[in-house]
PDB file of C-alpha atoms in Angstrom:
ATOM      1  CA  MET A   1       4.567   8.670  15.375  1.00 74.00           C
ATOM      2  CA  SER A   2       2.280   6.374  13.452  1.00 92.00           C
ATOM      3  CA  ASP A   3      -0.888   6.422  11.398  1.00 96.00           C
ATOM      4  CA  ARG A   4      -4.062   4.661  12.466  1.00 97.00           C
ATOM      5  CA  PHE A   5      -6.099   2.990   9.755  1.00 98.00           C
ATOM      6  CA  ARG A   6      -9.504   1.293   9.786  1.00 97.00           C
ATOM      7  CA  ILE A   7      -9.214  -1.886   7.725  1.00 97.00           C
ATOM      8  CA  TYR A   8     -12.386  -3.607   6.518  1.00 97.00           C
ATOM      9  CA  ARG A   9     -11.932  -7.387   6.340  1.00 92.00           C
ATOM     10  CA  HIS A  10     -13.618  -9.530   3.674  1.00 87.00           C
ATOM     11  CA  ASP A  11     -16.402 -10.431   6.130  1.00 91.00           C
ATOM     12  CA  GLY A  12     -17.139  -6.720   6.706  1.00 88.00           C
ATOM     13  CA  GLU A  13     -15.533  -6.555  10.143  1.00 94.00           C
ATOM     14  CA  ALA A  14     -13.570  -3.367  10.741  1.00 97.00           C
ATOM     15  CA  VAL A  15     -10.287  -3.525  12.645  1.00 96.00           C
ATOM     16  CA  PHE A  16      -7.889  -0.762  13.566  1.00 97.00           C
ATOM     17  CA  MET A  17      -4.242  -0.967  12.636  1.00 96.00           C
ATOM     18  CA  ASP A  18      -1.412   1.375  13.624  1.00 97.00           C
ATOM     19  CA  LEU A  19       1.381   1.567  11.074  1.00 97.00           C
ATOM     20  CA  LYS A  20       4.554   3.614  11.030  1.00 96.00           C
ATOM     21  CA  GLY A  21       7.445   4.301   8.720  1.00 95.00           C
ATOM     22  CA  ARG A  22       7.428   3.040   5.168  1.00 94.00           C
ATOM     23  CA  GLU A  23       4.437   0.728   5.691  1.00 96.00           C
ATOM     24  CA  ALA A  24       2.305   3.717   6.681  1.00 96.00           C
ATOM     25  CA  TRP A  25       3.736   5.720   3.778  1.00 95.00           C
ATOM     26  CA  ALA A  26       2.950   2.949   1.263  1.00 96.00           C
ATOM     27  CA  LEU A  27      -0.622   2.568   2.505  1.00 97.00           C
ATOM     28  CA  ARG A  28      -1.166   6.346   2.384  1.00 96.00           C
ATOM     29  CA  GLU A  29       0.178   6.393  -1.193  1.00 96.00           C
ATOM     30  CA  LEU A  30      -2.152   3.534  -2.182  1.00 97.00           C
ATOM     31  CA  LEU A  31      -5.112   5.376  -0.657  1.00 97.00           C
ATOM     32  CA  THR A  32      -4.219   8.627  -2.413  1.00 96.00           C
ATOM     33  CA  ALA A  33      -3.748   6.903  -5.782  1.00 97.00           C
ATOM     34  CA  GLY A  34      -7.140   5.175  -5.658  1.00 96.00           C
ATOM     35  CA  PRO A  35      -7.965   2.664  -8.388  1.00 96.00           C
ATOM     36  CA  GLY A  36      -5.006   3.820 -10.518  1.00 96.00           C
ATOM     37  CA  GLY A  37      -2.550   2.327  -8.049  1.00 97.00           C
ATOM     38  CA  ILE A  38       1.134   3.126  -7.654  1.00 97.00           C
ATOM     39  CA  THR A  39       4.418   2.053  -9.223  1.00 94.00           C
ATOM     40  CA  SER A  40       8.011   2.512  -8.149  1.00 89.00           C
ATOM     41  CA  LEU A  41       8.450   4.565 -11.327  1.00 85.00           C
ATOM     42  CA  GLU A  42       5.942   7.160 -10.105  1.00 86.00           C
ATOM     43  CA  ASN A  43       6.485   6.721  -6.353  1.00 82.00           C
ATOM     44  CA  PRO A  44      10.211   6.195  -5.848  1.00 82.00           C
ATOM     45  CA  ALA A  45      11.007   4.254  -2.712  1.00 80.00           C
ATOM     46  CA  PRO A  46      13.961   2.066  -1.859  1.00 82.00           C
ATOM     47  CA  ARG A  47      11.895  -1.122  -1.514  1.00 93.00           C
ATOM     48  CA  LEU A  48       8.281  -0.523  -2.540  1.00 94.00           C
ATOM     49  CA  SER A  49       7.732  -4.234  -3.217  1.00 94.00           C
ATOM     50  CA  ASP A  50       8.860  -5.027   0.355  1.00 96.00           C
ATOM     51  CA  TYR A  51       6.426  -2.512   1.853  1.00 96.00           C
ATOM     52  CA  ILE A  52       3.618  -4.068  -0.192  1.00 97.00           C
ATOM     53  CA  PHE A  53       4.710  -7.538   0.961  1.00 98.00           C
ATOM     54  CA  LYS A  54       4.521  -6.403   4.607  1.00 98.00           C
ATOM     55  CA  LEU A  55       1.056  -4.887   4.102  1.00 98.00           C
ATOM     56  CA  ARG A  56      -0.117  -8.176   2.590  1.00 98.00           C
ATOM     57  CA  LYS A  57       1.249 -10.072   5.598  1.00 97.00           C
ATOM     58  CA  ARG A  58      -0.984  -7.863   7.736  1.00 96.00           C
ATOM     59  CA  GLY A  59      -4.017  -8.998   5.719  1.00 95.00           C
ATOM     60  CA  ILE A  60      -4.337  -6.008   3.398  1.00 97.00           C
ATOM     61  CA  ASP A  61      -5.233  -7.049  -0.153  1.00 97.00           C
ATOM     62  CA  VAL A  62      -2.993  -5.339  -2.705  1.00 98.00           C
ATOM     63  CA  ALA A  63      -3.172  -6.525  -6.319  1.00 98.00           C
ATOM     64  CA  THR A  64      -0.127  -6.580  -8.585  1.00 98.00           C
ATOM     65  CA  VAL A  65      -0.719  -5.581 -12.203  1.00 97.00           C
ATOM     66  CA  THR A  66       2.223  -6.180 -14.550  1.00 96.00           C
ATOM     67  CA  GLU A  67       2.782  -3.396 -17.084  1.00 94.00           C
ATOM     68  CA  SER A  68       5.213  -3.017 -19.968  1.00 93.00           C
ATOM     69  CA  HIS A  69       7.438  -0.018 -20.432  1.00 90.00           C
ATOM     70  CA  GLY A  70       9.779   1.086 -23.218  1.00 90.00           C
ATOM     71  CA  GLY A  71      12.938   3.100 -23.176  1.00 90.00           C
ATOM     72  CA  GLU A  72      16.572   2.158 -22.932  1.00 94.00           C
ATOM     73  CA  PHE A  73      15.811  -0.496 -20.316  1.00 90.00           C
ATOM     74  CA  ALA A  74      12.503  -1.772 -21.710  1.00 92.00           C
ATOM     75  CA  GLY A  75      10.704  -4.454 -19.779  1.00 93.00           C
ATOM     76  CA  THR A  76       7.943  -4.712 -17.222  1.00 93.00           C
ATOM     77  CA  HIS A  77       7.153  -3.187 -13.880  1.00 91.00           C
ATOM     78  CA  ALA A  78       4.519  -3.733 -11.193  1.00 94.00           C
ATOM     79  CA  ARG A  79       1.572  -1.476 -10.457  1.00 97.00           C
ATOM     80  CA  TYR A  80       0.119  -2.015  -6.985  1.00 97.00           C
ATOM     81  CA  VAL A  81      -3.601  -1.452  -6.460  1.00 98.00           C
ATOM     82  CA  LEU A  82      -5.313  -1.454  -3.072  1.00 98.00           C
ATOM     83  CA  ARG A  83      -8.257  -3.885  -3.032  1.00 97.00           C
ATOM     84  CA  THR A  84      -9.123  -3.777   0.671  1.00 97.00           C
ATOM     85  CA  LYS A  85     -11.354  -0.965   1.892  1.00 97.00           C
ATOM     86  CA  VAL A  86      -9.163   1.201   4.124  1.00 97.00           C
ATOM     87  CA  GLU A  87      -9.661   4.555   5.840  1.00 96.00           C
ATOM     88  CA  ARG A  88      -6.967   6.644   7.453  1.00 96.00           C
ATOM     89  CA  VAL A  89      -8.352   7.548  10.866  1.00 96.00           C
ATOM     90  CA  ALA A  90      -5.624   9.545  12.609  1.00 89.00           C
ATOM     91  CA  HIS A  91      -1.991  10.439  12.905  1.00 84.00           C
ATOM     92  CA  VAL A  92      -1.017   9.258  16.412  1.00 72.00           C
TER      93      VAL A  92
END
C-alpha cells in the first residue's frame, strides 16, 4: 500500500508521486500540520530527520527551523515545515 501525492514543482508543473512507509507518513504529517510544521518532540518517529532527507531528495522543499527548548536536556531541536505545494490524491 502507498499514498499518491500531487507535487507542484517551482515552475508550476504538477507531478504525481507514490510514497509508502515512513516517507508517506512524514509527508502526511507535514500536510496535516500546515504552516506550523512538525518536530520529533511532537511527532515521535525513529528517524524523522532521515524521512525529511529522503523527501528532499525527491524534490520536495521542506524547511528546517531551529528552535530552543528548556528542561533537563536543554538545547535545540528542528521544526520541519513543508514549503512545496502538495496534495494527497489517493491511498493506493
